[in-house]
């Protein structure tokens, strides 16, 4: 894409309140088919009006995203979700328990929904989320239509958790960035499929499987579907193996550091390598997975910017939010296509 537009950056959150002028301006840009990046409680999203195929096409182009990768439609109310998706009793229970919040429900698309096919990649299902961030909720409400919003980074790059991250990836390619400060959760929403058949976790995040099981009163499948089963049809084509990739090679579960490597530490486990590593970032010196998730993408960016040839990652416990952190790090470590 050779467009080079000037990207406005507006501070849009004051004392936890969305700035009415900024929201009105951003809502108008989206209704006109423009692209606006905004803070959510998980990561910054790059928004477009979900009902305008031309706007969604611009969004794919700005991100450099493969167009078979479907997007999440963000809504501002339960009724707006029901207008575009068919929420069964389990989906209703999950929405009641976790919305607004970091949970995305994949449900059958409602016939007559005007979300464009480009946004859903032509699937018969749609991914819906009502975010908890005051900026995001106010903006979607101002647009009055669902807003698709993938993470506001160039495709395959690390997800942005500050407005500065967004500017470094997308300045010159989008119309506006609404700065709402650092995002509190720091990893993308949990995605669960509520389609005929069993509930299935498609992407781990801050809403844990056990909490969803308690709310829905039913088991949530977390493994790979049995091959050959109806459920084995790839329902999350966007979950490409190599994703969230910094330039440096990522090596997990490191207990030592080799020449030229930077350290992504957890709980100070690799602190003895601090001075010998080319750069050092501890996700959470007190080994708190919540703090670590919030700092994950900023840490990857900082280490990558140091010019290190590789990033050695300390062992991170594979439970709770640790599972979501490891999911993102495994994608960052996957061989590049
Ligand atoms: O926290 C989040 O969810 C952030 C913020 C901005 O809200 N958004 C985000 O969007 O992570 P994105 O586009 O980076 O990730 C959307 C994921 C993709 O992996 C895609 O494949 C999956 O959702 N997805 C979308 N529609 C789907 C569908 N109908 N069936 C299965 N997976 C779907
Ligand atoms: Mg993404």
PDB file of C-alpha atoms in Angstrom, residues 45-200:
ATOM      1  CA  UNK A  45      -7.488  -2.430  18.497  1.00  0.00           C
ATOM      2  CA  UNK A  46      -7.555  -1.040  14.958  1.00  0.00           C
ATOM      3  CA  UNK A  47     -11.209  -0.239  14.339  1.00  0.00           C
ATOM      4  CA  UNK A  48     -13.308  -0.076  11.197  1.00  0.00           C
ATOM      5  CA  UNK A  49     -17.094  -0.054  10.701  1.00  0.00           C
ATOM      6  CA  UNK A  50     -17.915  -3.769  10.428  1.00  0.00           C
ATOM      7  CA  UNK A  51     -20.745  -3.099   7.968  1.00  0.00           C
ATOM      8  CA  UNK A  52     -18.591  -1.294   5.357  1.00  0.00           C
ATOM      9  CA  UNK A  53     -16.615  -3.714   3.226  1.00  0.00           C
ATOM     10  CA  UNK A  54     -14.453  -0.916   1.802  1.00  0.00           C
ATOM     11  CA  UNK A  55     -13.443   0.187   5.300  1.00  0.00           C
ATOM     12  CA  UNK A  56     -12.655  -3.391   6.305  1.00  0.00           C
ATOM     13  CA  UNK A  57     -10.586  -3.827   3.144  1.00  0.00           C
ATOM     14  CA  UNK A  58      -8.587  -0.696   4.076  1.00  0.00           C
ATOM     15  CA  UNK A  59      -8.066  -2.212   7.505  1.00  0.00           C
ATOM     16  CA  UNK A  60      -6.677  -5.476   6.099  1.00  0.00           C
ATOM     17  CA  UNK A  61      -4.388  -3.446   3.828  1.00  0.00           C
ATOM     18  CA  UNK A  62      -3.148  -1.167   6.635  1.00  0.00           C
ATOM     19  CA  UNK A  63      -2.250  -4.201   8.747  1.00  0.00           C
ATOM     20  CA  UNK A  64      -0.944  -6.231   5.817  1.00  0.00           C
ATOM     21  CA  UNK A  65      -3.197  -9.013   7.111  1.00  0.00           C
ATOM     22  CA  UNK A  66      -4.085 -12.120   5.067  1.00  0.00           C
ATOM     23  CA  UNK A  67      -7.718 -11.648   4.137  1.00  0.00           C
ATOM     24  CA  UNK A  68      -8.770 -15.171   5.145  1.00  0.00           C
ATOM     25  CA  UNK A  69      -8.274 -14.173   8.758  1.00  0.00           C
ATOM     26  CA  UNK A  70     -11.665 -13.205  10.239  1.00  0.00           C
ATOM     27  CA  UNK A  71     -12.074 -10.279  12.639  1.00  0.00           C
ATOM     28  CA  UNK A  72     -13.825  -9.765  15.974  1.00  0.00           C
ATOM     29  CA  UNK A  73     -16.907  -7.524  15.825  1.00  0.00           C
ATOM     30  CA  UNK A  74     -16.981  -5.338  18.941  1.00  0.00           C
ATOM     31  CA  UNK A  75     -20.387  -4.316  20.261  1.00  0.00           C
ATOM     32  CA  UNK A  76     -21.589  -1.823  22.882  1.00  0.00           C
ATOM     33  CA  UNK A  77     -24.639  -3.741  24.167  1.00  0.00           C
ATOM     34  CA  UNK A  78     -26.098  -7.231  24.564  1.00  0.00           C
ATOM     35  CA  UNK A  79     -28.858  -6.412  22.089  1.00  0.00           C
ATOM     36  CA  UNK A  80     -26.322  -5.351  19.492  1.00  0.00           C
ATOM     37  CA  UNK A  81     -24.592  -8.742  19.953  1.00  0.00           C
ATOM     38  CA  UNK A  82     -27.923 -10.562  19.545  1.00  0.00           C
ATOM     39  CA  UNK A  83     -28.670  -8.624  16.367  1.00  0.00           C
ATOM     40  CA  UNK A  84     -25.597 -10.097  14.671  1.00  0.00           C
ATOM     41  CA  UNK A  85     -25.113 -13.480  16.319  1.00  0.00           C
ATOM     42  CA  UNK A  86     -27.305 -16.298  17.613  1.00  0.00           C
ATOM     43  CA  UNK A  87     -26.490 -16.656  21.300  1.00  0.00           C
ATOM     44  CA  UNK A  88     -27.637 -19.980  22.735  1.00  0.00           C
ATOM     45  CA  UNK A  89     -28.205 -20.409  26.484  1.00  0.00           C
ATOM     46  CA  UNK A  90     -24.505 -21.101  27.059  1.00  0.00           C
ATOM     47  CA  UNK A  91     -23.420 -17.999  25.128  1.00  0.00           C
ATOM     48  CA  UNK A  92     -25.970 -15.896  27.018  1.00  0.00           C
ATOM     49  CA  UNK A  93     -24.634 -17.202  30.323  1.00  0.00           C
ATOM     50  CA  UNK A  94     -21.029 -16.451  29.322  1.00  0.00           C
ATOM     51  CA  UNK A  95     -21.948 -12.966  28.105  1.00  0.00           C
ATOM     52  CA  UNK A  96     -23.865 -12.260  31.325  1.00  0.00           C
ATOM     53  CA  UNK A  97     -20.910 -13.399  33.419  1.00  0.00           C
ATOM     54  CA  UNK A  98     -18.014 -11.774  31.529  1.00  0.00           C
ATOM     55  CA  UNK A  99     -19.296  -8.864  29.407  1.00  0.00           C
ATOM     56  CA  UNK A 100     -18.221  -6.200  29.201  1.00  0.00           C
ATOM     57  CA  UNK A 101     -14.797  -7.821  29.412  1.00  0.00           C
ATOM     58  CA  UNK A 102     -11.952  -9.754  27.760  1.00  0.00           C
ATOM     59  CA  UNK A 103     -14.035 -12.610  26.315  1.00  0.00           C
ATOM     60  CA  UNK A 104     -14.895 -13.175  22.638  1.00  0.00           C
ATOM     61  CA  UNK A 105     -17.782 -15.494  21.744  1.00  0.00           C
ATOM     62  CA  UNK A 106     -17.797 -17.249  18.365  1.00  0.00           C
ATOM     63  CA  UNK A 107     -21.462 -17.927  17.588  1.00  0.00           C
ATOM     64  CA  UNK A 108     -23.560 -18.658  14.490  1.00  0.00           C
ATOM     65  CA  UNK A 109     -23.989 -15.527  12.422  1.00  0.00           C
ATOM     66  CA  UNK A 110     -27.560 -14.235  12.486  1.00  0.00           C
ATOM     67  CA  UNK A 111     -29.205 -14.243   9.043  1.00  0.00           C
ATOM     68  CA  UNK A 112     -29.708 -10.635   7.988  1.00  0.00           C
ATOM     69  CA  UNK A 113     -26.743  -9.304   9.986  1.00  0.00           C
ATOM     70  CA  UNK A 114     -25.156  -6.519   7.947  1.00  0.00           C
ATOM     71  CA  UNK A 115     -21.613  -7.280   9.133  1.00  0.00           C
ATOM     72  CA  UNK A 116     -19.792  -7.631   5.824  1.00  0.00           C
ATOM     73  CA  UNK A 117     -18.484 -10.990   4.564  1.00  0.00           C
ATOM     74  CA  UNK A 118     -14.967  -9.612   4.396  1.00  0.00           C
ATOM     75  CA  UNK A 119     -15.022  -9.120   8.180  1.00  0.00           C
ATOM     76  CA  UNK A 120     -16.112 -12.699   8.870  1.00  0.00           C
ATOM     77  CA  UNK A 121     -13.983 -14.141   6.041  1.00  0.00           C
ATOM     78  CA  UNK A 122     -17.177 -15.654   4.680  1.00  0.00           C
ATOM     79  CA  UNK A 123     -17.673 -17.955   7.678  1.00  0.00           C
ATOM     80  CA  UNK A 124     -21.139 -18.934   8.918  1.00  0.00           C
ATOM     81  CA  UNK A 125     -20.049 -17.840  12.403  1.00  0.00           C
ATOM     82  CA  UNK A 126     -19.164 -14.458  13.852  1.00  0.00           C
ATOM     83  CA  UNK A 127     -16.807 -13.481  16.696  1.00  0.00           C
ATOM     84  CA  UNK A 128     -18.414 -10.972  19.109  1.00  0.00           C
ATOM     85  CA  UNK A 129     -16.963  -9.083  22.052  1.00  0.00           C
ATOM     86  CA  UNK A 130     -18.180  -6.285  24.312  1.00  0.00           C
ATOM     87  CA  UNK A 131     -14.996  -4.668  25.676  1.00  0.00           C
ATOM     88  CA  UNK A 132     -14.809  -3.236  29.199  1.00  0.00           C
ATOM     89  CA  UNK A 133     -12.595  -0.215  28.450  1.00  0.00           C
ATOM     90  CA  UNK A 134     -14.466   3.120  28.755  1.00  0.00           C
ATOM     91  CA  UNK A 135     -12.852   4.476  25.557  1.00  0.00           C
ATOM     92  CA  UNK A 136     -13.751   1.411  23.512  1.00  0.00           C
ATOM     93  CA  UNK A 137     -17.323   1.229  24.798  1.00  0.00           C
ATOM     94  CA  UNK A 138     -17.946   4.931  24.218  1.00  0.00           C
ATOM     95  CA  UNK A 139     -16.508   4.775  20.701  1.00  0.00           C
ATOM     96  CA  UNK A 140     -18.519   1.716  19.612  1.00  0.00           C
ATOM     97  CA  UNK A 141     -21.640   3.299  21.082  1.00  0.00           C
ATOM     98  CA  UNK A 142     -20.952   6.508  19.124  1.00  0.00           C
ATOM     99  CA  UNK A 143     -20.600   4.596  15.855  1.00  0.00           C
ATOM    100  CA  UNK A 144     -23.906   2.818  16.476  1.00  0.00           C
ATOM    101  CA  UNK A 145     -22.726  -0.191  14.474  1.00  0.00           C
ATOM    102  CA  UNK A 146     -20.368  -3.068  15.313  1.00  0.00           C
ATOM    103  CA  UNK A 147     -16.687  -2.171  15.019  1.00  0.00           C
ATOM    104  CA  UNK A 148     -14.204  -4.781  13.858  1.00  0.00           C
ATOM    105  CA  UNK A 149     -10.900  -4.387  15.652  1.00  0.00           C
ATOM    106  CA  UNK A 150      -7.922  -6.666  15.306  1.00  0.00           C
ATOM    107  CA  UNK A 151      -4.878  -5.776  17.341  1.00  0.00           C
ATOM    108  CA  UNK A 152      -3.489  -2.476  16.024  1.00  0.00           C
ATOM    109  CA  UNK A 153      -0.155  -3.783  14.731  1.00  0.00           C
ATOM    110  CA  UNK A 154       1.242  -4.763  11.351  1.00  0.00           C
ATOM    111  CA  UNK A 155       0.220  -8.375  10.714  1.00  0.00           C
ATOM    112  CA  UNK A 156       2.549 -10.814  12.435  1.00  0.00           C
ATOM    113  CA  UNK A 157       4.087  -8.154  14.685  1.00  0.00           C
ATOM    114  CA  UNK A 158       3.767  -7.949  18.443  1.00  0.00           C
ATOM    115  CA  UNK A 159       0.383  -6.656  19.682  1.00  0.00           C
ATOM    116  CA  UNK A 160       0.371  -3.026  20.939  1.00  0.00           C
ATOM    117  CA  UNK A 161      -0.331  -2.146  24.560  1.00  0.00           C
ATOM    118  CA  UNK A 162       0.360   1.608  24.308  1.00  0.00           C
ATOM    119  CA  UNK A 163      -0.513   4.326  21.797  1.00  0.00           C
ATOM    120  CA  UNK A 164       3.223   4.688  21.060  1.00  0.00           C
ATOM    121  CA  UNK A 165       3.347   1.029  19.954  1.00  0.00           C
ATOM    122  CA  UNK A 166       0.444   1.699  17.584  1.00  0.00           C
ATOM    123  CA  UNK A 167       2.133   4.780  16.127  1.00  0.00           C
ATOM    124  CA  UNK A 168       5.366   2.909  15.535  1.00  0.00           C
ATOM    125  CA  UNK A 169       3.567   0.224  13.487  1.00  0.00           C
ATOM    126  CA  UNK A 170       0.762   2.133  11.771  1.00  0.00           C
ATOM    127  CA  UNK A 171       1.577   5.861  11.623  1.00  0.00           C
ATOM    128  CA  UNK A 172       0.929   7.028   8.056  1.00  0.00           C
ATOM    129  CA  UNK A 173      -1.465   4.147   7.366  1.00  0.00           C
ATOM    130  CA  UNK A 174      -4.476   5.001   9.574  1.00  0.00           C
ATOM    131  CA  UNK A 175      -6.499   8.132  10.342  1.00  0.00           C
ATOM    132  CA  UNK A 176      -6.503   8.418  14.105  1.00  0.00           C
ATOM    133  CA  UNK A 177      -5.191   6.905  17.340  1.00  0.00           C
ATOM    134  CA  UNK A 178      -7.136   7.391  20.590  1.00  0.00           C
ATOM    135  CA  UNK A 179      -4.617   7.275  23.422  1.00  0.00           C
ATOM    136  CA  UNK A 180      -6.110   5.674  26.525  1.00  0.00           C
ATOM    137  CA  UNK A 181      -2.810   4.900  28.263  1.00  0.00           C
ATOM    138  CA  UNK A 182      -1.365   1.424  28.759  1.00  0.00           C
ATOM    139  CA  UNK A 183      -3.881  -1.404  28.400  1.00  0.00           C
ATOM    140  CA  UNK A 184      -4.523  -3.150  31.735  1.00  0.00           C
ATOM    141  CA  UNK A 185      -4.799  -6.821  30.678  1.00  0.00           C
ATOM    142  CA  UNK A 186      -2.053  -6.840  28.048  1.00  0.00           C
ATOM    143  CA  UNK A 187      -2.966 -10.026  26.131  1.00  0.00           C
ATOM    144  CA  UNK A 188      -5.839 -10.468  23.690  1.00  0.00           C
ATOM    145  CA  UNK A 189      -9.251 -11.698  24.770  1.00  0.00           C
ATOM    146  CA  UNK A 190     -10.081 -15.307  25.480  1.00  0.00           C
ATOM    147  CA  UNK A 191     -11.948 -16.770  22.482  1.00  0.00           C
ATOM    148  CA  UNK A 192     -14.514 -19.530  23.018  1.00  0.00           C
ATOM    149  CA  UNK A 193     -16.624 -21.172  20.323  1.00  0.00           C
ATOM    150  CA  UNK A 194     -20.322 -21.469  21.277  1.00  0.00           C
ATOM    151  CA  UNK A 195     -21.401 -23.393  18.202  1.00  0.00           C
ATOM    152  CA  UNK A 196     -23.554 -26.521  18.014  1.00  0.00           C
ATOM    153  CA  UNK A 197     -21.546 -29.194  19.859  1.00  0.00           C
ATOM    154  CA  UNK A 198     -19.233 -28.682  22.768  1.00  0.00           C
ATOM    155  CA  UNK A 199     -17.850 -25.373  23.978  1.00  0.00           C
ATOM    156  CA  UNK A 200     -14.291 -25.037  22.727  1.00  0.00           C
TER     157      UNK A 200
END
